[in-house]
Short mmCIF file of C-alpha atoms and ligand atoms in Angstrom, two decimals:
data_model
loop_
_atom_site.label_atom_id
_atom_site.label_comp_id
_atom_site.label_asym_id
_atom_site.label_seq_id
_atom_site.Cartn_x
_atom_site.Cartn_y
_atom_site.Cartn_z
CA MET A 1 -0.29 -166.62 125.37
CA LYS A 2 1.13 -169.58 127.84
CA ILE A 3 -0.81 -172.10 128.22
CA ALA A 4 -1.18 -176.05 129.35
CA ILE A 5 -3.61 -178.26 127.95
CA ILE A 6 -4.79 -180.79 129.93
CA GLY A 7 -5.32 -183.63 127.84
CA THR A 8 -4.87 -184.81 124.21
CA GLY A 9 -8.05 -186.57 123.38
CA TYR A 10 -9.86 -185.25 120.17
CA VAL A 11 -10.37 -182.10 121.64
CA GLY A 12 -6.99 -180.99 123.73
CA LEU A 13 -4.85 -181.46 120.48
CA THR A 14 -6.63 -179.87 118.15
CA THR A 15 -6.97 -176.97 120.47
CA ALA A 16 -3.16 -177.41 121.32
CA VAL A 17 -2.61 -177.98 117.98
CA VAL A 18 -4.60 -174.76 117.22
CA LEU A 19 -3.48 -172.37 119.42
CA SER A 20 -0.05 -173.31 118.29
CA TYR A 21 -0.38 -172.70 114.92
CA LEU A 22 -2.07 -168.54 116.24
CA HIS A 23 0.84 -168.47 118.06
CA HIS A 24 0.88 -169.57 121.50
CA ASP A 25 2.70 -171.29 123.61
CA VAL A 26 1.19 -174.71 123.85
CA THR A 27 2.45 -177.17 126.97
CA ALA A 28 -0.29 -180.18 126.43
CA VAL A 29 -0.38 -182.80 129.35
CA ASP A 30 -0.97 -186.40 129.01
CA LYS A 31 -0.56 -189.19 131.58
CA ASP A 32 -1.02 -192.03 128.64
CA GLU A 33 2.49 -193.53 127.51
CA SER A 34 1.65 -194.88 124.43
CA LYS A 35 -0.57 -191.33 123.34
CA LEU A 36 2.12 -189.36 124.10
CA SER A 37 6.11 -191.38 122.65
CA LEU A 38 3.43 -190.69 119.22
CA LEU A 39 3.61 -187.01 119.95
CA HIS A 40 6.86 -187.57 120.76
CA GLU A 41 7.35 -188.36 117.53
CA GLY A 42 5.59 -185.83 115.97
CA LYS A 43 3.42 -188.14 115.57
CA SER A 44 -0.96 -187.86 115.59
CA PRO A 45 -2.69 -190.81 117.93
CA ILE A 46 -5.77 -188.79 116.03
CA HIS A 47 -7.03 -189.95 112.88
CA GLU A 48 -8.44 -186.47 112.14
CA PRO A 49 -8.34 -184.97 108.66
CA GLY A 50 -5.82 -182.66 108.04
CA ILE A 51 -4.10 -182.81 112.05
CA GLN A 52 -0.92 -184.60 111.17
CA ASN A 53 0.15 -181.52 108.75
CA LEU A 54 -0.34 -179.13 111.42
CA LEU A 55 0.98 -180.90 114.47
CA GLU A 56 4.43 -180.67 111.99
CA GLU A 57 3.78 -177.66 111.78
CA VAL A 58 4.08 -176.54 114.95
CA TRP A 59 6.15 -178.76 115.72
CA HIS A 60 9.02 -176.69 116.89
CA THR A 61 6.70 -174.58 119.51
CA ILE A 62 4.43 -177.20 120.63
CA ARG A 63 5.69 -179.34 124.07
CA PHE A 64 3.71 -182.85 125.66
CA THR A 65 4.83 -183.98 128.84
CA PRO A 66 3.62 -185.99 131.30
CA ASN A 67 4.26 -183.68 134.15
CA VAL A 68 1.22 -180.94 135.28
CA ALA A 69 4.47 -179.35 137.08
CA GLU A 70 6.32 -178.86 133.89
CA ALA A 71 3.03 -176.89 132.22
CA VAL A 72 1.08 -175.41 134.70
CA PRO A 73 3.23 -173.20 136.69
CA GLY A 74 4.81 -170.82 134.44
CA ALA A 75 1.38 -170.98 131.95
CA GLU A 76 -1.60 -167.65 132.16
CA LEU A 77 -4.32 -170.14 130.37
CA ILE A 78 -4.97 -173.89 131.42
CA LEU A 79 -7.55 -175.79 129.38
CA ILE A 80 -8.95 -178.72 131.06
CA ALA A 81 -9.83 -181.30 128.22
CA VAL A 82 -10.23 -184.55 129.75
CA GLY A 83 -12.59 -186.95 129.45
CA THR A 84 -16.26 -187.04 131.02
CA PRO A 85 -17.42 -191.22 130.47
CA PRO A 86 -20.71 -192.28 131.09
CA LYS A 87 -21.43 -193.60 134.59
CA LYS A 88 -24.36 -196.13 134.05
CA ASN A 89 -26.98 -194.59 134.62
CA GLY A 90 -26.16 -192.13 131.59
CA GLU A 91 -24.35 -189.10 133.54
CA ALA A 92 -20.94 -188.27 133.08
CA ASP A 93 -18.83 -189.03 135.15
CA THR A 94 -16.19 -185.49 135.73
CA ARG A 95 -14.24 -187.52 138.13
CA HIS A 96 -11.34 -186.23 135.84
CA VAL A 97 -12.05 -182.83 135.59
CA GLU A 98 -11.71 -183.08 139.38
CA GLN A 99 -8.54 -184.71 139.59
CA ALA A 100 -7.14 -182.39 136.35
CA ALA A 101 -8.60 -179.15 138.86
CA ARG A 102 -6.60 -180.60 141.44
CA GLU A 103 -3.35 -181.42 139.88
CA VAL A 104 -2.94 -177.88 139.14
CA ALA A 105 -4.26 -176.12 142.02
CA GLN A 106 -1.25 -178.39 143.73
CA VAL A 107 1.09 -176.78 141.38
CA CYS A 108 0.05 -173.38 140.97
CA LEU A 109 2.18 -171.06 141.91
CA PRO A 110 0.76 -168.60 145.15
CA ASN A 111 -0.04 -165.05 144.33
CA LYS A 112 -0.56 -165.52 140.51
CA HIS A 113 -3.42 -165.32 138.44
CA TYR A 114 -4.31 -168.01 136.89
CA THR A 115 -7.80 -168.03 134.72
CA LEU A 116 -8.98 -172.42 134.95
CA VAL A 117 -10.93 -173.37 131.97
CA VAL A 118 -13.32 -176.41 131.57
CA LYS A 119 -13.89 -176.90 128.01
CA SER A 120 -14.34 -180.89 129.03
CA THR A 121 -18.30 -181.42 128.21
CA VAL A 122 -19.68 -181.20 131.94
CA PRO A 123 -23.01 -181.30 133.63
CA ILE A 124 -24.28 -177.70 134.94
CA GLY A 125 -22.12 -176.76 138.42
CA THR A 126 -19.04 -178.50 137.20
CA ASN A 127 -17.33 -175.02 136.86
CA GLN A 128 -18.67 -174.17 140.05
CA ARG A 129 -17.66 -177.51 141.69
CA VAL A 130 -13.77 -177.16 140.55
CA ALA A 131 -13.32 -173.30 141.97
CA GLU A 132 -14.00 -175.62 144.73
CA VAL A 133 -12.19 -178.14 144.54
CA VAL A 134 -9.35 -175.73 143.73
CA GLU A 135 -9.76 -173.66 146.63
CA ASN A 136 -10.03 -176.81 148.96
CA VAL A 137 -6.25 -177.93 147.41
CA PHE A 138 -5.10 -174.20 148.59
CA SER A 139 -6.25 -174.55 151.94
CA GLU A 140 -4.99 -177.65 152.40
CA ARG A 141 -1.29 -176.13 150.84
CA GLY A 142 -1.87 -173.04 153.26
CA ILE A 143 -1.50 -170.52 150.57
CA ARG A 144 -3.59 -167.99 148.80
CA GLY A 145 -4.19 -168.70 144.87
CA ASN A 146 -5.57 -166.55 142.47
CA ILE A 147 -7.71 -168.88 139.75
CA SER A 148 -10.77 -168.06 137.95
CA VAL A 149 -12.79 -169.86 136.35
CA ALA A 150 -14.07 -170.51 133.15
CA SER A 151 -16.92 -172.79 130.77
CA ASN A 152 -15.87 -172.77 127.15
CA PRO A 153 -17.80 -175.36 125.85
CA GLU A 154 -16.13 -177.19 122.50
CA PHE A 155 -18.06 -177.95 119.48
CA LEU A 156 -15.70 -179.49 117.29
CA GLN A 157 -17.48 -181.84 114.56
CA GLU A 158 -15.00 -185.33 113.86
CA GLY A 159 -13.51 -185.41 110.51
CA LEU A 160 -14.16 -181.61 110.13
CA ALA A 161 -12.55 -180.70 113.65
CA LEU A 162 -9.71 -178.12 112.40
CA GLN A 163 -12.21 -176.91 110.11
CA GLY A 164 -14.45 -176.27 113.01
CA ALA A 165 -12.10 -174.44 115.61
CA PHE A 166 -9.81 -172.17 111.94
CA TYR A 167 -13.39 -170.85 111.81
CA PRO A 168 -16.13 -171.50 114.54
CA ASP A 169 -19.69 -170.17 113.97
CA ARG A 170 -19.96 -168.76 117.91
CA ILE A 171 -17.00 -168.90 121.13
CA VAL A 172 -19.50 -169.72 124.53
CA VAL A 173 -17.78 -168.04 127.62
CA GLY A 174 -19.17 -168.68 130.74
CA ALA A 175 -17.47 -167.20 133.15
CA ASN A 176 -18.50 -164.51 136.86
CA SER A 177 -14.89 -163.31 136.24
CA GLU A 178 -14.48 -159.64 134.10
CA GLU A 179 -10.53 -160.94 134.21
CA ALA A 180 -11.25 -164.71 132.95
CA VAL A 181 -13.58 -163.20 130.21
CA ASP A 182 -10.81 -161.19 128.57
CA THR A 183 -8.19 -163.70 129.13
CA LEU A 184 -10.51 -166.09 126.97
CA ARG A 185 -10.73 -162.85 124.36
CA ARG A 186 -7.19 -162.74 124.07
CA LEU A 187 -6.85 -166.30 123.70
CA TYR A 188 -9.18 -166.16 120.30
CA LYS A 189 -8.19 -162.93 119.08
CA PRO A 190 -6.99 -164.01 116.04
CA ILE A 191 -10.15 -166.60 115.29
CA LEU A 192 -12.00 -163.76 116.41
CA GLU A 193 -10.59 -160.85 114.07
CA GLN A 194 -9.41 -163.30 111.69
CA THR A 195 -6.21 -161.90 111.98
CA PHE A 196 -4.28 -165.19 111.32
CA ASP A 197 -2.40 -166.71 107.21
CA PRO A 198 -5.21 -169.52 107.03
CA PRO A 199 -2.63 -173.04 106.91
CA SER A 200 -3.26 -174.37 103.10
CA GLU A 201 -5.37 -177.32 104.11
CA PHE A 202 -8.15 -174.84 105.79
CA PRO A 203 -8.89 -171.84 103.28
CA ARG A 204 -10.96 -169.55 104.89
CA PRO A 205 -14.51 -170.17 104.03
CA PRO A 206 -15.41 -167.08 101.14
CA SER A 207 -18.54 -166.38 103.30
CA TYR A 208 -17.46 -166.46 105.95
CA HIS A 209 -18.45 -164.03 109.29
CA LEU A 210 -16.66 -162.77 112.60
CA PRO A 211 -17.52 -165.15 114.46
CA PRO A 212 -19.20 -163.34 117.65
CA MET A 213 -18.20 -164.67 120.64
CA MET A 214 -20.82 -164.72 124.23
CA THR A 215 -20.20 -163.94 127.38
CA THR A 216 -22.29 -166.19 129.76
CA ASP A 217 -22.49 -166.65 133.49
CA PRO A 218 -21.19 -171.34 133.79
CA ASN A 219 -24.14 -172.91 134.49
CA SER A 220 -25.22 -171.24 130.73
CA ALA A 221 -22.16 -172.03 129.13
CA GLU A 222 -22.37 -175.07 130.05
CA MET A 223 -25.97 -175.88 129.20
CA ILE A 224 -25.69 -174.76 126.46
CA LYS A 225 -23.14 -177.59 124.83
CA TYR A 226 -26.21 -179.93 125.86
CA ALA A 227 -28.56 -177.65 124.50
CA ALA A 228 -27.10 -177.64 121.53
CA ASN A 229 -25.62 -181.61 121.15
CA THR A 230 -29.88 -182.61 122.21
CA PHE A 231 -31.30 -180.26 119.38
CA LEU A 232 -28.47 -181.61 116.90
CA ALA A 233 -29.69 -184.89 117.89
CA LEU A 234 -33.50 -184.45 118.55
CA LYS A 235 -33.50 -182.80 114.88
CA ILE A 236 -32.09 -185.75 112.88
CA SER A 237 -34.78 -187.80 115.16
CA PHE A 238 -37.17 -186.39 113.85
CA ILE A 239 -36.66 -186.47 110.26
CA ASN A 240 -35.56 -190.08 110.76
CA GLU A 241 -39.15 -190.33 111.99
CA ILE A 242 -40.78 -188.73 109.22
CA ALA A 243 -38.57 -190.96 107.28
CA GLY A 244 -40.11 -193.82 108.66
CA LEU A 245 -43.94 -192.29 108.00
CA CYS A 246 -43.09 -191.98 104.19
CA GLU A 247 -42.73 -195.05 103.79
CA GLU A 248 -45.84 -196.31 104.93
CA VAL A 249 -47.17 -193.55 103.30
CA ALA A 250 -45.41 -193.58 99.40
CA ALA A 251 -43.65 -190.28 100.52
CA ASP A 252 -40.00 -189.52 99.49
CA VAL A 253 -38.13 -188.52 102.62
CA THR A 254 -35.37 -187.02 100.42
CA GLU A 255 -37.91 -184.30 99.19
CA VAL A 256 -40.17 -183.56 102.47
CA ALA A 257 -36.21 -182.90 104.18
CA ARG A 258 -35.05 -180.18 100.53
CA GLY A 259 -38.73 -178.87 101.17
CA ILE A 260 -39.00 -178.57 104.71
CA GLY A 261 -35.67 -177.45 104.80
CA LEU A 262 -36.12 -174.65 102.16
CA ASP A 263 -37.03 -172.40 105.68
CA ALA A 264 -35.07 -170.44 106.42
CA ARG A 265 -36.89 -170.98 110.26
CA ILE A 266 -35.98 -174.58 109.94
CA GLY A 267 -32.49 -174.65 107.37
CA HIS A 268 -31.34 -178.10 105.21
CA ARG A 269 -29.28 -178.67 107.46
CA PHE A 270 -29.19 -181.89 110.27
CA LEU A 271 -32.11 -183.51 108.25
CA ARG A 272 -30.58 -186.56 106.34
CA ALA A 273 -32.92 -189.69 107.96
CA GLY A 274 -30.86 -192.58 108.22
CA LEU A 275 -29.10 -194.90 110.39
CA GLY A 276 -29.47 -191.91 112.75
CA TRP A 277 -25.67 -190.46 115.44
CA GLY A 278 -23.46 -192.65 116.89
CA GLY A 279 -19.98 -191.35 118.12
CA SER A 280 -19.23 -189.70 121.16
CA CYS A 281 -21.09 -186.96 121.82
CA TYR A 282 -24.81 -188.04 120.78
CA PRO A 283 -25.10 -190.75 123.07
CA LYS A 284 -23.50 -189.71 125.64
CA ASP A 285 -24.25 -186.67 126.18
CA THR A 286 -28.52 -186.72 126.08
CA ALA A 287 -28.36 -189.19 128.01
CA ALA A 288 -26.22 -187.36 129.97
CA LEU A 289 -27.99 -184.71 129.75
CA LEU A 290 -31.35 -186.85 130.83
CA GLY A 291 -28.74 -187.69 133.86
CA VAL A 292 -29.33 -184.14 135.15
CA ALA A 293 -33.07 -183.73 134.38
CA ALA A 294 -33.45 -186.83 136.62
CA GLN A 295 -31.28 -185.18 139.88
CA SER A 296 -34.34 -182.54 139.35
CA GLY A 297 -36.91 -185.04 139.32
CA TYR A 298 -37.72 -183.71 135.78
CA LYS A 299 -38.77 -185.35 132.63
CA MET A 300 -37.11 -184.50 129.22
CA PRO A 301 -40.37 -186.58 126.78
CA ILE A 302 -38.78 -184.97 124.28
CA THR A 303 -34.94 -186.11 124.42
CA GLU A 304 -35.67 -189.20 125.36
CA ALA A 305 -38.19 -189.28 122.24
CA ALA A 306 -35.15 -188.24 120.32
CA ARG A 307 -32.51 -191.33 121.59
CA THR A 308 -35.81 -193.95 121.07
CA VAL A 309 -36.00 -192.73 117.40
CA ASN A 310 -32.18 -193.00 117.09
CA PHE A 311 -31.84 -196.79 118.28
CA ARG A 312 -35.07 -198.18 116.65
CA GLN A 313 -32.92 -196.67 113.46
CA ARG A 314 -30.80 -199.92 113.28
CA LYS A 315 -33.53 -202.34 114.08
CA ARG A 316 -35.22 -201.14 111.24
CA ILE A 317 -32.09 -201.67 109.38
CA VAL A 318 -32.22 -205.55 110.54
CA GLU A 319 -35.74 -205.63 109.42
CA LYS A 320 -35.20 -204.38 106.59
CA LEU A 321 -33.00 -207.56 105.51
CA ARG A 322 -35.30 -209.77 107.48
CA GLU A 323 -38.17 -209.30 106.02
CA ALA A 324 -36.17 -208.86 101.88
CA LEU A 325 -33.80 -212.65 102.43
CA SER A 326 -36.46 -213.75 104.64
CA THR A 327 -34.74 -215.45 107.18
CA LEU A 328 -31.01 -214.50 108.56
CA GLU A 329 -29.53 -217.41 109.40
CA GLY A 330 -27.35 -218.36 106.53
CA LYS A 331 -27.33 -215.99 104.78
CA THR A 332 -23.96 -213.56 104.08
CA VAL A 333 -23.95 -210.59 104.12
CA GLY A 334 -21.81 -207.10 103.45
CA ILE A 335 -21.52 -203.90 105.27
CA LEU A 336 -20.30 -201.05 103.88
CA GLY A 337 -19.22 -198.27 106.86
CA LEU A 338 -17.76 -199.32 110.57
CA ALA A 339 -16.80 -195.58 112.16
CA PHE A 340 -19.72 -193.63 113.03
CA LYS A 341 -19.29 -191.43 110.17
CA PRO A 342 -17.18 -191.00 107.28
CA ASN A 343 -13.49 -188.97 108.41
CA THR A 344 -13.27 -190.46 111.31
CA ASP A 345 -11.61 -193.93 112.35
CA ASP A 346 -13.87 -194.44 115.70
CA ILE A 347 -16.84 -196.82 116.20
CA ARG A 348 -18.01 -196.04 119.26
CA GLU A 349 -21.69 -196.27 119.42
CA ALA A 350 -21.46 -196.53 115.32
CA PRO A 351 -24.57 -198.11 113.92
CA ALA A 352 -22.68 -201.06 111.92
CA LEU A 353 -21.20 -202.04 115.17
CA ASP A 354 -25.03 -202.99 116.40
CA ILE A 355 -26.05 -204.13 113.32
CA ILE A 356 -23.07 -206.62 112.87
CA ARG A 357 -24.08 -208.05 116.22
CA GLU A 358 -27.80 -208.15 115.72
CA LEU A 359 -26.76 -210.03 112.89
CA LEU A 360 -24.13 -211.99 114.06
CA ALA A 361 -27.18 -213.46 116.73
CA GLU A 362 -29.12 -214.08 113.82
CA GLY A 363 -26.74 -216.60 112.02
CA ALA A 364 -25.70 -215.02 109.57
CA ALA A 365 -22.76 -214.15 108.56
CA VAL A 366 -20.61 -210.71 107.63
CA ARG A 367 -17.87 -209.60 105.63
CA ALA A 368 -17.77 -205.72 106.78
CA HIS A 369 -15.33 -203.14 104.68
CA ASP A 370 -13.70 -199.84 105.91
CA PRO A 371 -11.51 -197.18 104.63
CA ILE A 372 -9.87 -197.28 108.08
CA ALA A 373 -12.00 -197.90 110.52
CA ILE A 374 -10.58 -201.91 110.74
CA THR A 375 -8.68 -201.96 113.79
CA ASN A 376 -10.91 -200.31 116.46
CA ALA A 377 -13.53 -201.97 114.84
CA ARG A 378 -12.15 -205.58 115.01
CA GLN A 379 -11.14 -204.57 118.84
CA ALA A 380 -14.86 -203.66 119.95
CA LEU A 381 -15.71 -206.90 117.85
CA SER A 382 -13.47 -208.82 119.28
CA GLN A 383 -15.20 -209.93 122.45
CA ARG A 384 -17.75 -212.01 121.18
CA ASP A 385 -17.70 -216.22 121.32
CA ASP A 386 -15.83 -218.88 118.83
CA THR A 387 -18.93 -219.36 116.74
CA HIS A 388 -19.73 -215.94 116.12
CA ASP A 389 -15.48 -214.68 115.21
CA SER A 390 -16.07 -217.21 111.84
CA ARG A 391 -18.62 -215.99 110.39
CA LEU A 392 -17.25 -211.77 110.50
CA HIS A 393 -14.55 -211.15 107.95
CA PHE A 394 -13.14 -207.95 107.15
CA THR A 395 -12.01 -206.66 103.92
CA GLU A 396 -9.38 -203.99 103.16
CA ASP A 397 -10.68 -204.08 99.71
CA VAL A 398 -14.25 -203.54 99.04
CA TYR A 399 -14.73 -205.22 95.64
CA GLU A 400 -14.64 -208.03 97.74
CA LEU A 401 -17.17 -207.25 100.38
CA PRO A 402 -20.00 -208.80 97.89
CA TYR A 403 -18.94 -211.53 96.80
CA ASP A 404 -21.34 -214.05 96.34
CA ALA A 405 -23.08 -212.80 99.57
CA ASP A 406 -26.98 -212.23 99.61
CA ALA A 407 -27.25 -208.39 100.83
CA LEU A 408 -25.36 -205.57 100.93
CA VAL A 409 -25.91 -203.14 103.63
CA LEU A 410 -24.67 -199.19 103.25
CA VAL A 411 -23.89 -197.47 106.49
CA THR A 412 -21.68 -195.04 106.66
CA GLU A 413 -21.40 -192.58 103.91
CA TRP A 414 -17.71 -192.51 102.96
CA ASP A 415 -16.89 -190.56 99.51
CA LEU A 416 -15.25 -194.16 98.67
CA TYR A 417 -19.34 -195.09 98.91
CA HIS A 418 -20.37 -192.63 96.65
CA ARG A 419 -18.89 -193.90 93.27
CA LEU A 420 -18.51 -197.96 93.62
CA GLU A 421 -19.15 -199.16 90.65
CA LEU A 422 -22.83 -201.15 91.81
CA ARG A 423 -23.49 -203.14 88.81
CA ARG A 424 -19.61 -204.59 89.46
CA LEU A 425 -20.73 -205.54 92.73
CA ALA A 426 -24.04 -206.44 91.99
CA LYS A 427 -23.22 -208.83 89.87
CA GLN A 428 -20.05 -211.06 92.26
CA MET A 429 -23.52 -211.16 94.84
CA LYS A 430 -25.77 -214.68 94.81
CA THR A 431 -28.75 -211.77 95.36
CA PRO A 432 -28.61 -207.84 95.11
CA ILE A 433 -30.29 -206.92 97.62
CA LEU A 434 -28.62 -203.28 98.27
CA ILE A 435 -29.81 -202.02 101.71
CA ASP A 436 -29.00 -198.20 101.67
CA GLY A 437 -28.79 -197.11 104.99
CA ARG A 438 -27.63 -193.02 104.24
CA ASN A 439 -30.10 -193.01 101.07
CA VAL A 440 -25.96 -192.68 99.21
CA TYR A 441 -28.10 -193.59 95.98
CA SER A 442 -31.57 -193.02 93.87
CA PRO A 443 -33.17 -195.59 93.68
CA GLU A 444 -33.58 -195.73 89.95
CA GLU A 445 -29.66 -195.60 89.21
CA ALA A 446 -29.11 -198.52 91.91
CA ARG A 447 -31.73 -200.45 89.92
CA ALA A 448 -29.90 -199.16 86.35
CA ALA A 449 -27.12 -200.70 87.93
CA GLY A 450 -29.37 -204.07 89.24
CA PHE A 451 -30.04 -204.05 92.61
CA HIS A 452 -32.82 -204.95 94.37
CA TYR A 453 -32.46 -201.20 96.36
CA ILE A 454 -34.25 -200.39 99.63
CA GLY A 455 -33.28 -196.82 101.29
CA VAL A 456 -34.51 -195.04 104.12
CA GLY A 457 -38.52 -193.05 103.52
CA ARG A 458 -38.77 -193.50 100.03
CA THR A 459 -40.01 -196.78 98.55
C1 UDX B 501 -21.33 -183.14 117.77
C2 UDX B 501 -21.58 -181.93 117.20
O1 UDX B 501 -21.62 -181.69 115.84
C3 UDX B 501 -20.58 -180.94 117.75
O2 UDX B 501 -21.22 -180.03 117.42
C4 UDX B 501 -20.12 -181.30 119.01
O3 UDX B 501 -18.95 -181.23 119.24
C5 UDX B 501 -19.23 -182.83 119.30
O4 UDX B 501 -20.63 -184.10 118.18
P1 UDX B 501 -19.73 -184.91 115.94
O5 UDX B 501 -20.33 -186.14 117.09
O6 UDX B 501 -18.02 -185.39 115.17
O7 UDX B 501 -19.83 -183.61 116.94
O8 UDX B 501 -20.68 -185.90 114.70
P2 UDX B 501 -22.27 -185.16 113.53
O9 UDX B 501 -21.67 -184.69 112.40
O10 UDX B 501 -22.52 -184.31 114.43
O11 UDX B 501 -23.09 -186.19 113.26
C6 UDX B 501 -23.30 -186.94 114.43
C7 UDX B 501 -23.97 -188.26 114.05
O12 UDX B 501 -24.83 -187.58 113.70
C8 UDX B 501 -23.02 -188.90 112.78
O13 UDX B 501 -23.49 -190.44 113.22
C9 UDX B 501 -23.92 -189.01 111.70
O14 UDX B 501 -24.13 -189.47 111.14
C10 UDX B 501 -24.89 -188.37 112.76
N1 UDX B 501 -25.85 -187.62 111.13
C11 UDX B 501 -25.63 -186.00 110.77
C12 UDX B 501 -26.94 -187.87 110.48
O15 UDX B 501 -27.16 -189.04 110.92
N2 UDX B 501 -28.41 -186.91 110.21
C13 UDX B 501 -28.06 -185.67 109.27
O16 UDX B 501 -28.43 -185.22 109.05
C14 UDX B 501 -26.45 -185.29 110.30
#
């Protein structure tokens, strides 16, 4: 199928590469010249396990262009995968989506049928708005256009995006037109029937079952995306709330999570207590959902509470440090991990950044390590004043982190941090305190290595 993809961000590029691997004829459009020049050299502008190799594999078939007119007219299906950044009040800004729809409609051929799919995460009602935008352009052009608009929300997880794209739990399609549903069924046929040869890096999981394609109306599809992310966010916040109480009553939250997770109705996933969620989705999508609700005057106390509990976790970690060190002024703290989660260099809404800012504000010096996110973090934190800059250092050698430090805080559970030589770290520290913000180590193991161990939800 001939496909145009508008936007080569996280979702757009992953989708483009995967659909191209599935033998669709893909042209991806992006206006960002720096991204395009990387893509033209066959280099991925995003860090995602496996994407570089897969991009090289499909390199001879996939096309990248800044020009919508090159990609859209001949396509059968157009996917919009542009960003929906938060506005000041938390609502998602759909300006780029509407602009993309406008540009698409300007170059569509009269009378040719197109399916226009919105993959970006958008507030409820956006598909309808996109259909109106398209119709307006057609009437301005004085042509009879023929576009079916459909919602096809994306559930990719950063760091696991390709695995999730080849082996999704489900595909959700929201459309009012049978034609659009059929086109999307043909698009995803190789995935729905698992007829493709798996890429060597992404073998088909033995227990994987064929995914259902659920079809519904566009508003419900848009709501599914927000509801799914909000539910996962509140599942994590729930266990974090329990973790706080565990600390008060001397229970161990990892045991509690194991115990409740064994109930099939609850399940064990997304019950890891720690520093809570960050990234580009949960913070933004929970705020956007509250924004949608506010417009209707509807209160969502559970979603609000999930956010409160989440951001409290970061403050709690700094409080624990303060308690352990008496004061933060003049102390040196090592930060293990800057990315919001492992296997990504994404530092958007990362707990590490808030923690570092607070430590600097309280007069501590910070030494930070991350396997791949240092450049992004340095940039994000560079808008600090000079005194802060002189107290913030990044190191690429994790074993330089503890030198003369008063405490270490494990913020991101990178694989590398599961295999640290704890004894070696502890020996170099002024005071060997380990605040384990992700419960990576067992208290016994850390103590045996000489650390004073403080985890989340365990005493
Ligand atoms: C999420 C959704 O999973 C995905 O379906 C959607 O398309 C986009 O948003 P992502 O933001 O990449 O994906 O991250 P995810 O793996 O879901 O984790 C989000 C955050 O929750 C991370 O900061 C992670 O550290 C945290 N987390 C996750 C926990 O604190 N505990 C857990 O048990 C699981």
